[in-house]
Amino acid sequence: FVVRTVDQSMALANISNTMTFSLTTNFDMPDESTVTLSGLSGLATASNTSLPIEYVSGPSVYGTSGVWGAAGSLLLTVCCGLNTSSGVVLSFVVVNGPNTVESRDVRVSFSVGGGYDVSVSDEVVALAAFTDFGLNLTSLGQIVPTFVQKSIAQSS
C-alpha cells in the first residue's frame, strides 16, 4: 500500500466511533484478494461477519461489509472487478471499550487472490491526531473521561 492512514471520530470510552481508513495500492488486486486491518484493540464491538462499511471516496472495491473480529481486526475482500490502485477512503462504526487505551498499533496486511501466492503482512498505518474536546491525542487511543478535581463542601 502506497497510502495507508487511519482516523477516528471519537476518542471517549463507551461511545460509537467511526474509523476512517485511506488505502491505495500500487497495483490492481484481483477479486478474492483480502486486506486485513488489525491492531484496533480495546473496542467493545462484538464479532460480526457482516460489519457495514461505507465509502467516503473511491470505488466500492471491498463490497458493502467486512468481517469484524472482536480482538480488533477487519477483514475486507476485493470484489466486483474494480480498480484498487485508484485509492479508496472507507469508514465503519465501532464502539469504544470501557477502558483507556493509550495507543493502538494499527497495521494493514494483504493476500493477493486469483491463484497468486503473494502476501504482505503488518505494514504500519499512519495515525491522524484527534483534537476534539480540548484533547490532542497523537495516537489512535481512547480515554475514560473523569473529573480532575473532586471536592465536596458544606455550608453551615
GROMACS .gro file of C-alpha atoms in nm:
model
  156
    1PHE     CA    1   0.000   0.000   0.000
    2VAL     CA    2   0.143   0.335  -0.100
    3VAL     CA    3  -0.118   0.521   0.108
    4ARG     CA    4  -0.243   0.381   0.439
    5THR     CA    5  -0.385   0.615   0.702
    6VAL     CA    6  -0.649   0.593   0.974
    7ASP     CA    7  -0.853   0.850   1.162
    8GLN     CA    8  -1.124   0.823   1.426
    9SER     CA    9  -1.426   1.038   1.504
   10MET     CA   10  -1.438   0.985   1.882
   11ALA     CA   11  -1.175   0.912   2.146
   12LEU     CA   12  -1.402   0.882   2.450
   13ALA     CA   13  -1.474   0.543   2.606
   14ASN     CA   14  -1.812   0.370   2.560
   15ILE     CA   15  -1.916   0.581   2.261
   16SER     CA   16  -1.964   0.498   1.892
   17ASN     CA   17  -1.653   0.575   1.690
   18THR     CA   18  -1.627   0.599   1.312
   19MET     CA   19  -1.292   0.467   1.191
   20THR     CA   20  -1.186   0.604   0.853
   21PHE     CA   21  -0.911   0.437   0.650
   22SER     CA   22  -0.743   0.564   0.334
   23LEU     CA   23  -0.594   0.281   0.129
   24THR     CA   24  -0.417   0.298  -0.207
   25THR     CA   25  -0.219   0.016  -0.365
   26ASN     CA   26   0.043   0.047  -0.636
   27PHE     CA   27  -0.121  -0.235  -0.833
   28ASP     CA   28  -0.470  -0.368  -0.901
   29MET     CA   29  -0.553  -0.655  -0.667
   30PRO     CA   30  -0.768  -0.923  -0.832
   31ASP     CA   31  -1.105  -1.024  -0.691
   32GLU     CA   32  -1.088  -1.251  -0.386
   33SER     CA   33  -0.775  -1.073  -0.260
   34THR     CA   34  -0.805  -0.993   0.110
   35VAL     CA   35  -0.699  -0.695   0.318
   36THR     CA   36  -0.682  -0.713   0.698
   37LEU     CA   37  -0.682  -0.404   0.917
   38SER     CA   38  -0.558  -0.506   1.262
   39GLY     CA   39  -0.446  -0.360   1.594
   40LEU     CA   40  -0.781  -0.199   1.676
   41SER     CA   41  -0.783  -0.339   2.028
   42GLY     CA   42  -0.986  -0.219   2.326
   43LEU     CA   43  -1.313  -0.182   2.139
   44ALA     CA   44  -1.648  -0.314   2.262
   45THR     CA   45  -1.780  -0.417   1.921
   46ALA     CA   46  -1.866  -0.788   1.913
   47SER     CA   47  -1.753  -1.015   1.630
   48ASN     CA   48  -1.962  -0.960   1.320
   49THR     CA   49  -1.943  -1.146   0.988
   50SER     CA   50  -2.103  -0.853   0.807
   51LEU     CA   51  -1.990  -0.521   0.958
   52PRO     CA   52  -2.118  -0.245   0.726
   53ILE     CA   53  -1.857  -0.030   0.554
   54GLU     CA   54  -1.922   0.299   0.376
   55TYR     CA   55  -1.713   0.472   0.112
   56VAL     CA   56  -1.614   0.834   0.165
   57SER     CA   57  -1.445   0.834  -0.176
   58GLY     CA   58  -1.327   0.592  -0.440
   59PRO     CA   59  -1.484   0.278  -0.585
   60SER     CA   60  -1.656   0.016  -0.367
   61VAL     CA   61  -1.373  -0.234  -0.416
   62TYR     CA   62  -1.443  -0.421  -0.090
   63GLY     CA   63  -1.820  -0.451  -0.128
   64THR     CA   64  -2.052  -0.327   0.145
   65SER     CA   65  -1.927  -0.515   0.452
   66GLY     CA   66  -1.628  -0.676   0.616
   67VAL     CA   67  -1.569  -0.942   0.880
   68TRP     CA   68  -1.503  -0.783   1.220
   69GLY     CA   69  -1.308  -0.979   1.481
   70ALA     CA   70  -1.371  -0.878   1.843
   71ALA     CA   71  -0.993  -0.869   1.908
   72GLY     CA   72  -0.980  -0.565   1.679
   73SER     CA   73  -0.945  -0.663   1.314
   74LEU     CA   74  -1.146  -0.609   0.998
   75LEU     CA   75  -1.113  -0.848   0.703
   76LEU     CA   76  -1.206  -0.700   0.366
   77THR     CA   77  -1.235  -0.895   0.040
   78VAL     CA   78  -1.177  -0.735  -0.300
   79CYS     CA   79  -1.476  -0.782  -0.527
   80CYS     CA   80  -1.652  -0.653  -0.826
   81GLY     CA   81  -1.358  -0.624  -1.069
   82LEU     CA   82  -1.286  -0.265  -0.966
   83ASN     CA   83  -0.955  -0.079  -0.974
   84THR     CA   84  -0.786  -0.097  -0.630
   85SER     CA   85  -0.490   0.124  -0.728
   86SER     CA   86  -0.709   0.432  -0.768
   87GLY     CA   87  -0.739   0.462  -0.390
   88VAL     CA   88  -1.032   0.437  -0.154
   89VAL     CA   89  -1.140   0.605   0.167
   90LEU     CA   90  -1.374   0.385   0.367
   91SER     CA   91  -1.528   0.403   0.712
   92PHE     CA   92  -1.702   0.178   0.959
   93VAL     CA   93  -1.857   0.228   1.301
   94VAL     CA   94  -1.736   0.052   1.616
   95VAL     CA   95  -1.798   0.117   1.986
   96ASN     CA   96  -1.508   0.222   2.205
   97GLY     CA   97  -1.450  -0.004   2.502
   98PRO     CA   98  -1.482   0.099   2.869
   99ASN     CA   99  -1.110   0.138   2.941
  100THR     CA  100  -0.839   0.384   2.849
  101VAL     CA  101  -0.627   0.276   2.554
  102GLU     CA  102  -0.305   0.475   2.535
  103SER     CA  103  -0.242   0.398   2.169
  104ARG     CA  104  -0.306   0.137   1.905
  105ASP     CA  105  -0.052  -0.020   1.673
  106VAL     CA  106  -0.272  -0.027   1.363
  107ARG     CA  107  -0.148  -0.238   1.072
  108VAL     CA  108  -0.261  -0.349   0.730
  109SER     CA  109  -0.176  -0.675   0.557
  110PHE     CA  110  -0.298  -0.834   0.237
  111SER     CA  111  -0.303  -1.154   0.035
  112VAL     CA  112  -0.337  -1.143  -0.342
  113GLY     CA  113  -0.619  -1.364  -0.470
  114GLY     CA  114  -0.662  -1.530  -0.808
  115GLY     CA  115  -0.415  -1.812  -0.754
  116TYR     CA  116  -0.115  -1.590  -0.677
  117ASP     CA  117   0.095  -1.683  -0.376
  118VAL     CA  118   0.173  -1.327  -0.263
  119SER     CA  119   0.117  -1.188   0.087
  120VAL     CA  120   0.241  -0.879   0.265
  121SER     CA  121   0.189  -0.851   0.638
  122ASP     CA  122   0.194  -0.588   0.907
  123GLU     CA  123   0.254  -0.260   0.731
  124VAL     CA  124   0.214   0.021   0.986
  125VAL     CA  125  -0.080   0.253   0.925
  126ALA     CA  126  -0.020   0.627   0.976
  127LEU     CA  127  -0.235   0.775   1.252
  128ALA     CA  128  -0.414   1.109   1.246
  129ALA     CA  129  -0.435   1.323   1.560
  130PHE     CA  130  -0.767   1.352   1.747
  131THR     CA  131  -0.822   1.710   1.864
  132ASP     CA  132  -1.186   1.736   1.982
  133PHE     CA  133  -1.293   1.816   2.341
  134GLY     CA  134  -0.968   2.002   2.407
  135LEU     CA  135  -0.773   1.678   2.362
  136ASN     CA  136  -0.471   1.639   2.139
  137LEU     CA  137  -0.418   1.266   2.102
  138THR     CA  138  -0.146   1.191   1.852
  139SER     CA  139  -0.215   0.819   1.870
  140LEU     CA  140  -0.529   0.622   1.796
  141GLY     CA  141  -0.627   0.578   2.159
  142GLN     CA  142  -0.929   0.639   2.376
  143ILE     CA  143  -0.975   0.785   2.721
  144VAL     CA  144  -1.218   0.741   3.006
  145PRO     CA  145  -1.346   1.088   3.098
  146THR     CA  146  -1.314   1.175   3.464
  147PHE     CA  147  -1.300   1.478   3.688
  148VAL     CA  148  -0.950   1.611   3.750
  149GLN     CA  149  -1.051   1.781   4.073
  150LYS     CA  150  -1.308   1.638   4.312
  151SER     CA  151  -1.429   1.816   4.624
  152ILE     CA  152  -1.739   1.846   4.837
  153ALA     CA  153  -1.819   2.146   5.050
  154GLN     CA  154  -2.083   2.202   5.314
  155SER     CA  155  -2.218   2.531   5.433
  156SER     CA  156  -2.324   2.576   5.789
   0.00000   0.00000   0.00000
